[in-house]
XYZ file of C-alpha atoms in Angstrom:
395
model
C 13.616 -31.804 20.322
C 16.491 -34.315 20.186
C 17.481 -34.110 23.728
C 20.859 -34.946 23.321
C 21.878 -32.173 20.849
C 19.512 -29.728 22.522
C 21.599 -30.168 26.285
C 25.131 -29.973 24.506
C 23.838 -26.609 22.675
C 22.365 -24.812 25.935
C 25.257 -26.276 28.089
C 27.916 -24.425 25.597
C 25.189 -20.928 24.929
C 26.737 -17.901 26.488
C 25.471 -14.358 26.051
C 28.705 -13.294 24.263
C 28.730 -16.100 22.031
C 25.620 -15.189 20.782
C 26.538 -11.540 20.156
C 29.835 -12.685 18.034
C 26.890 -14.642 16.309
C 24.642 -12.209 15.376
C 27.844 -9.399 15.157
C 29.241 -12.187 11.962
C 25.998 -12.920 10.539
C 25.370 -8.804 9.923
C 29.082 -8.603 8.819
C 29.489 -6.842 5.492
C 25.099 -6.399 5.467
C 23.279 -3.637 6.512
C 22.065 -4.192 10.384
C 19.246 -6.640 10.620
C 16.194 -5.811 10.970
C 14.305 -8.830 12.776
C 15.168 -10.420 15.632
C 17.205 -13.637 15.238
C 17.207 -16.304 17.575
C 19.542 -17.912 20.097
C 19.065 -21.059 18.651
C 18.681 -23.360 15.759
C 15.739 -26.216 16.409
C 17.187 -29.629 16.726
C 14.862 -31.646 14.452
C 14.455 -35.348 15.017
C 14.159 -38.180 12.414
C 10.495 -39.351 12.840
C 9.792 -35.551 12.383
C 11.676 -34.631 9.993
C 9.778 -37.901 8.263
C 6.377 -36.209 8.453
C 7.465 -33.151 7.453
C 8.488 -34.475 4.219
C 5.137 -36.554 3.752
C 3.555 -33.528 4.551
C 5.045 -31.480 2.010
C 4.592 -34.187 -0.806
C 0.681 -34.519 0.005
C 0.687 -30.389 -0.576
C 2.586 -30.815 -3.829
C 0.523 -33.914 -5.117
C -2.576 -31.397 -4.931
C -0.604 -28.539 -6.541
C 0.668 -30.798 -9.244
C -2.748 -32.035 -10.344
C -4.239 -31.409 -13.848
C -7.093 -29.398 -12.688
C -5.084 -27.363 -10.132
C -5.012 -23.889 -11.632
C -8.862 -24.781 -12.971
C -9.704 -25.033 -8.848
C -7.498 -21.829 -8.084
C -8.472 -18.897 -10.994
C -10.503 -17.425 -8.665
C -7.609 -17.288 -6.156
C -5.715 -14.314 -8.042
C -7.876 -10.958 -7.618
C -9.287 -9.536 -10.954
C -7.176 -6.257 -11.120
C -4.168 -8.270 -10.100
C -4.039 -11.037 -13.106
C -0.582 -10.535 -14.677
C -0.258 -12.125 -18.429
C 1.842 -14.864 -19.768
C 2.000 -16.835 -16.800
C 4.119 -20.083 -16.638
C 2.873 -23.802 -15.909
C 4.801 -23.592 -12.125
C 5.598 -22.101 -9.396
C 9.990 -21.822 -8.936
C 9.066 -21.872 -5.218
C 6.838 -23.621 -2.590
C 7.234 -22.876 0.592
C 5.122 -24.704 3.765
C 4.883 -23.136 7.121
C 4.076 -26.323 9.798
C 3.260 -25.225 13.303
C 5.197 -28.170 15.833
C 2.351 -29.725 17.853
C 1.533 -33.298 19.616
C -0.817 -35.807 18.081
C -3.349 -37.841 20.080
C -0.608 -39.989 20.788
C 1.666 -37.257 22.513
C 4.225 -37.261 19.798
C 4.928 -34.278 17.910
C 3.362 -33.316 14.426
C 3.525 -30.677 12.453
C 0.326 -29.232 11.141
C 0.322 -26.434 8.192
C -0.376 -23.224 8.993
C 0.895 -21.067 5.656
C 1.505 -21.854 2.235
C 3.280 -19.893 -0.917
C 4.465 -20.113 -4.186
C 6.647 -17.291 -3.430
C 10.206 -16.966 -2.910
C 11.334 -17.028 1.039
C 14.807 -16.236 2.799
C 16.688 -19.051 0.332
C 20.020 -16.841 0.652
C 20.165 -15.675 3.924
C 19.204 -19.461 5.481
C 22.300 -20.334 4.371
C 24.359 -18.188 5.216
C 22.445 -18.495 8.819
C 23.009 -21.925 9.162
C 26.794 -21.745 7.898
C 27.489 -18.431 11.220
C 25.722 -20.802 13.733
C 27.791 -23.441 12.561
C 31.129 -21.388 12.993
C 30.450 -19.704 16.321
C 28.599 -23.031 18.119
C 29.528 -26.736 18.149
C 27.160 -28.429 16.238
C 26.845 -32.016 15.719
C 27.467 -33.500 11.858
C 24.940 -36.055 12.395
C 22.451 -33.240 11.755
C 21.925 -31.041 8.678
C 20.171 -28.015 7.707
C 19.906 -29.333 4.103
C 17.489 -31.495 2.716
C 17.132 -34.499 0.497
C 20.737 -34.825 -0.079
C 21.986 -31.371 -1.150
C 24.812 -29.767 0.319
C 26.319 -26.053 -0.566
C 27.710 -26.559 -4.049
C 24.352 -28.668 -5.252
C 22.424 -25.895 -3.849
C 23.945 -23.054 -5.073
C 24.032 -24.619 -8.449
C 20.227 -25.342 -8.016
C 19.291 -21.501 -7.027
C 21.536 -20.181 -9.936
C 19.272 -22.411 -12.482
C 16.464 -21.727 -11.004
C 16.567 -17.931 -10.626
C 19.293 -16.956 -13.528
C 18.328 -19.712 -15.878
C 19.971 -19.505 -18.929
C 20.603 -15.428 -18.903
C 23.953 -13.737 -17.986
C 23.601 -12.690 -14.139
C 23.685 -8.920 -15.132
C 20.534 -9.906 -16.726
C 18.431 -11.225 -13.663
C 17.603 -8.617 -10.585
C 15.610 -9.093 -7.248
C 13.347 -6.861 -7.600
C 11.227 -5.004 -4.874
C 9.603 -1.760 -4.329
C 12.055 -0.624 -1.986
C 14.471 -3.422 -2.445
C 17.638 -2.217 -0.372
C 15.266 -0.861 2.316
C 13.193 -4.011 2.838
C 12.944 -5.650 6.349
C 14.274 -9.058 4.959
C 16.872 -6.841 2.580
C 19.585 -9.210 4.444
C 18.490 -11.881 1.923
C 19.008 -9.874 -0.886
C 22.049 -8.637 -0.382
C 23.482 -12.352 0.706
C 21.355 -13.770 -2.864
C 23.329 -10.692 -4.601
C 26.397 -12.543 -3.701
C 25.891 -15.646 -3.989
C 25.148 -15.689 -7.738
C 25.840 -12.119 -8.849
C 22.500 -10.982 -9.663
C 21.340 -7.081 -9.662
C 19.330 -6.089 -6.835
C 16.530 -3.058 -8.452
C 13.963 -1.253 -6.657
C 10.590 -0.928 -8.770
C 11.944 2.609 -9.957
C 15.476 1.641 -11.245
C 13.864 -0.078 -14.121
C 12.017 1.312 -17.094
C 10.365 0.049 -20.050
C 11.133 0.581 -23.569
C 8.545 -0.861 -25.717
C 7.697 -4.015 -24.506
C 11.072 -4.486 -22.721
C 12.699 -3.207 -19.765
C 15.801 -1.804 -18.780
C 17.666 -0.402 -15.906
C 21.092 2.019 -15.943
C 24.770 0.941 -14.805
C 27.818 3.015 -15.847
C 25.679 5.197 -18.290
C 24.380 2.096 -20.226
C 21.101 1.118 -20.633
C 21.044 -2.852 -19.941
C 17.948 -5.170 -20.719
C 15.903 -7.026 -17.686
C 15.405 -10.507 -18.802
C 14.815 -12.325 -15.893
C 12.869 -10.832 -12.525
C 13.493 -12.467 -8.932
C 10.392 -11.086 -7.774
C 10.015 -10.068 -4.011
C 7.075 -7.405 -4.786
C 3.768 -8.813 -3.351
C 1.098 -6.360 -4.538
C -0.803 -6.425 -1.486
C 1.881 -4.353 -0.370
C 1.260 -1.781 -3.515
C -2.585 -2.207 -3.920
C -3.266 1.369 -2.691
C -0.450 3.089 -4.675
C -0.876 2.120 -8.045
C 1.012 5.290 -9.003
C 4.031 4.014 -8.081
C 4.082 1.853 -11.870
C 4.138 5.216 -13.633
C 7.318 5.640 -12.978
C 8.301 2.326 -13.824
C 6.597 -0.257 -15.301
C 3.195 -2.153 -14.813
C 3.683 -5.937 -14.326
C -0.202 -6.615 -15.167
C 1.233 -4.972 -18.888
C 1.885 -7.262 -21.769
C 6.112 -7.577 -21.396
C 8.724 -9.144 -22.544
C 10.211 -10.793 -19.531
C 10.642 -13.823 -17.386
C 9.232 -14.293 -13.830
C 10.725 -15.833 -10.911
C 8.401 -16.333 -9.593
C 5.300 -15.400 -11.695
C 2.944 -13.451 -9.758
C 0.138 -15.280 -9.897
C 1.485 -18.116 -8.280
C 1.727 -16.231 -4.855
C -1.902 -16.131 -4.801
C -2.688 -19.814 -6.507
C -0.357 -21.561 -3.876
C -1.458 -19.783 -0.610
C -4.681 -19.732 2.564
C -7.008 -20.300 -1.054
C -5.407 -23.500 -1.518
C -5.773 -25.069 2.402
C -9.237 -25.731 1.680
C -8.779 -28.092 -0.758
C -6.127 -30.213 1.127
C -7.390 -33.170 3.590
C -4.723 -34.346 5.374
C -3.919 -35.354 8.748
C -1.182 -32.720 8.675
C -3.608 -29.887 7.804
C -6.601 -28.396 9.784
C -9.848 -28.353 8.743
C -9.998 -24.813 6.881
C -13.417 -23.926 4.958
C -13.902 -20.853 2.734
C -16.407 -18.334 4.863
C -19.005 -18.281 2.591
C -19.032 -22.267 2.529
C -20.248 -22.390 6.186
C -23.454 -23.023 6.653
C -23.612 -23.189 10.286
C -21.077 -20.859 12.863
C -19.496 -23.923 14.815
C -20.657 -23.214 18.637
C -17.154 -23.741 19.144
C -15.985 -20.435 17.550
C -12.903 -20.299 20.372
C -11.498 -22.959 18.541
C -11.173 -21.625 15.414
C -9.022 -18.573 13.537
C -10.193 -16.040 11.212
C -8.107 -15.305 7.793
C -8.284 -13.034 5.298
C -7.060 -14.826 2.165
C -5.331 -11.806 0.716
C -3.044 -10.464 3.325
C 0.257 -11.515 4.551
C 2.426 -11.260 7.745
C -0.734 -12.151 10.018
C -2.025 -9.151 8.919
C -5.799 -9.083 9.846
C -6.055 -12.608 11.525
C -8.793 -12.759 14.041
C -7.583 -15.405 16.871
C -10.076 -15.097 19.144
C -13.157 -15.091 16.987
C -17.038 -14.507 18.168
C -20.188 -14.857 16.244
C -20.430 -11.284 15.763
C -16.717 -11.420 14.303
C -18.230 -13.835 11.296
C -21.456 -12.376 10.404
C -19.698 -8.808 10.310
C -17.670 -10.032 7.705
C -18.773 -8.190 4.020
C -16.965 -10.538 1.775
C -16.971 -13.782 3.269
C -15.790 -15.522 -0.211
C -12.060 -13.611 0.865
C -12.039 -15.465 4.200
C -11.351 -18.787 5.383
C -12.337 -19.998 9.184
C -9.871 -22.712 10.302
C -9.595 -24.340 13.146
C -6.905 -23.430 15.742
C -3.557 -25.159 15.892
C -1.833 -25.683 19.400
C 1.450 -25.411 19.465
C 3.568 -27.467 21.867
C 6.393 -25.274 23.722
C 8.828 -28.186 22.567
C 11.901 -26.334 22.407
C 14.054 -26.362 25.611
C 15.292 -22.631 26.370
C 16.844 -22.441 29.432
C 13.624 -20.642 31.143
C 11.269 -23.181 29.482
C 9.389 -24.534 26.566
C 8.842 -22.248 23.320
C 6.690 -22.305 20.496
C 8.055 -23.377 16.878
C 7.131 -23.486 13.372
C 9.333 -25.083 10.217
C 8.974 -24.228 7.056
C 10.095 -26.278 4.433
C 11.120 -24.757 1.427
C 11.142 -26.196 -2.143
C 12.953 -24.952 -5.752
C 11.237 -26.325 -8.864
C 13.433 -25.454 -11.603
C 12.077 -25.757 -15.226
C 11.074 -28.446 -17.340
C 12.138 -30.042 -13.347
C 10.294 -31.288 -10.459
C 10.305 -29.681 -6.548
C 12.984 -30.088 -4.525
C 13.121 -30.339 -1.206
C 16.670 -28.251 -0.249
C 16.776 -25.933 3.105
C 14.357 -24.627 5.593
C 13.356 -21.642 8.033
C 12.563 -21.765 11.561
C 10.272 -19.275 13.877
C 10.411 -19.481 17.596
C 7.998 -18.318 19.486
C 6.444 -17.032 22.910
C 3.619 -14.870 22.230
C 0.036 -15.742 21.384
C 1.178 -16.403 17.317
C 4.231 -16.493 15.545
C 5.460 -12.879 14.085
C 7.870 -10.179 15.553
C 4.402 -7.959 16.679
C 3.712 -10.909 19.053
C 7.167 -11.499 20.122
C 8.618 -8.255 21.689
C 10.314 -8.421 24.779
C 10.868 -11.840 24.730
C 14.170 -13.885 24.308
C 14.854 -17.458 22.934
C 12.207 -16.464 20.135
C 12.566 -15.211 16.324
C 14.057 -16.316 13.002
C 16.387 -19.759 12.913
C 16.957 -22.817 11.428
C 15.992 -26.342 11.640
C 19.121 -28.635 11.933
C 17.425 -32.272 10.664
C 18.436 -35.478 12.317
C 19.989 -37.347 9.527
């Protein structure tokens, strides 16, 4: 997208570059799981720019008095966990790259969370493409001014707090085994926090512990990864460890509710020229003769899981719960990255930490490149030039 930047890096791309890339960035990790891409996306200013304004017309919404008033009935009933805190730690905003009526590019929202993303491993992406490719120092993968010590500082605040580090774990079901298990391990060492699965820890009481050496140490802070979608039909996995819908003494980072406050429940309530006109099911009085226009999306589900892209009447009135669905209408994405067979599809998100008693900040992003018909591994197999990167911003 800046031409200049985006000729230098395909003039310099060779195939064995990229596999000292890739062969560094897995380098003392387990083998990655998703594909990574060949390249990072060469962001210019005047994008970068809306992107930002974007972002602070999402968080003016999420910061208003009444917001958790307009999203209670966001959280499902058997999912409400107790003591929940006045903010999310994370925002993150997925923006689909498209053109405008005027031909220039745009991004347009596509996702939202209040759930942590890849805020280790985007790092330590950004620093291997750096090392094995010549990139230019008039663009940055950081936001907003930070660099790698004001970051890192940030994170530890934000996820350790004021505990000791042996006192904070990622947590996860499966934690070591997960697909994006990379970030954990490259969090882990970055501020020296335990990485649990769901059964390492136990509860005594009201608190919980897990084992090292013998001893029994107390959890006092959780990084949480586990989205309960993920767990909804296997409740039985808590009885070995703990239920987080119990009364407990503990800290969330993220609280769980937030992931479903700040998500496709919240889009409806944004009007912006940067979002797409998205209307809760049920809402719709009339099916829009235009149905081919418009997307299908189950409000609790993740990953793309369930989306209906090409949508027909019958599609809609099939529907049993239309209050857990929101139609929206499509987003075309412009093939605005230059690989060296053509354009390809891309999608930014910006991602936010809001440390306590703080505001959001802007710090680092995550970039998805893309061939297929949407933006996800499922859609992308087979395909080069497409997966997970990173936005380097014109400065």
């Amino acid at each position: 997208m800046i031409p200049a930047q985006r000729q230098k890096y395909n003039q310099q791309f060779t195939t064995e570059k990229y596999q000292n890339f890739l062969k560094e960035l897995s380098q003392g990790y387990p083998e990655i799981p998703f594909r990574v891409a060949e390249t990072p996306i060469f962001i210019p200013k005047a994008l970068k720019e809306k992107l930002i304004a974007a972002g602070e017309e999402i968080i003016k919404l999420i910061k208003q008095p009444n917001f958790k008033t307009l999203t209670q009935k966001a959280i499902p009933v058997d999912w409400i966990v107790p003591n929940e805190n006045e903010q999310p730690h994370f925002l993150t905003f997925d923006f689909g790259i498209c053109k405008d009526k005027n031909g220039e590019l745009t991004p347009m929202l596509i996702e939202m969370q209040g759930f942590p993303s890849l805020y280790g491993f985007q790092h330590h992406l950004a620093k291997t493409f750096k090392a094995n490719f010549d990139i230019d120092t008039s663009v940055n993968y950081f936001l907003n001014g930070f660099d790698e010590e004001k970051y890192t500082k940030l994170l530890k605040e934000v996820i350790i707090g004021k505990h000791q580090p042996e006192e904070v774990a990622l947590m996860d079901v499966d934690a070591p085994n997960q697909k994006t298990a990379i970030d954990f391990f490259v969090t882990q060492k970055l501020l020296g926090i335990k990485i649990l699965a769901l059964e390492d820890i136990k509860k005594i009481g009201k608190q919980l512990f897990y084992e090292e050496d013998g001893n029994q140490i107390q959890l006092k802070r959780i990084y949480n990864r586990l989205i309960f979608d993920e767990v909804a039909n296997n409740t039985e996995i808590f009885k070995n460890s703990f239920d987080p819908r119990e009364e407990l003494d503990v800290e969330w980072v993220t609280h769980p509710n937030w992931f479903y406050r700040i998500s496709k429940y919240t889009m409806p309530f944004l009007k912006s020229e940067f979002v797409p006109e998205t209307r809760f099911l049920n809402e719709v009085k009339t099916i829009p003769g235009d149905l081919e226009n418009y997307v299908l999306k189950p409000l609790f589900s993740f990953a793309g899981m369930g989306v209906i892209i090409d949508v027909t009447e019958a599609d809609v009135t099939d529907i049993k719960d239309p209050e857990n669905w929101i139609l929206q209408r499509k987003v075309n994405y412009e093939p605005a990255v230059q690989a060296p067979d053509g354009g390809v599809k891309a999608e930014i998100r910006m991602m936010y930490l809001w440390p306590d008693g703080g505001e959001p900040q802007l710090c680092i992003n995550l970039a998805r490149l893309s061939r297929g018909k949407m933006i996800g591994v499922r859609y992308n197999a087979n395909f080069d030039w497409v997966g997970g990167t990173i936005g380097f911003m014109e400065e």
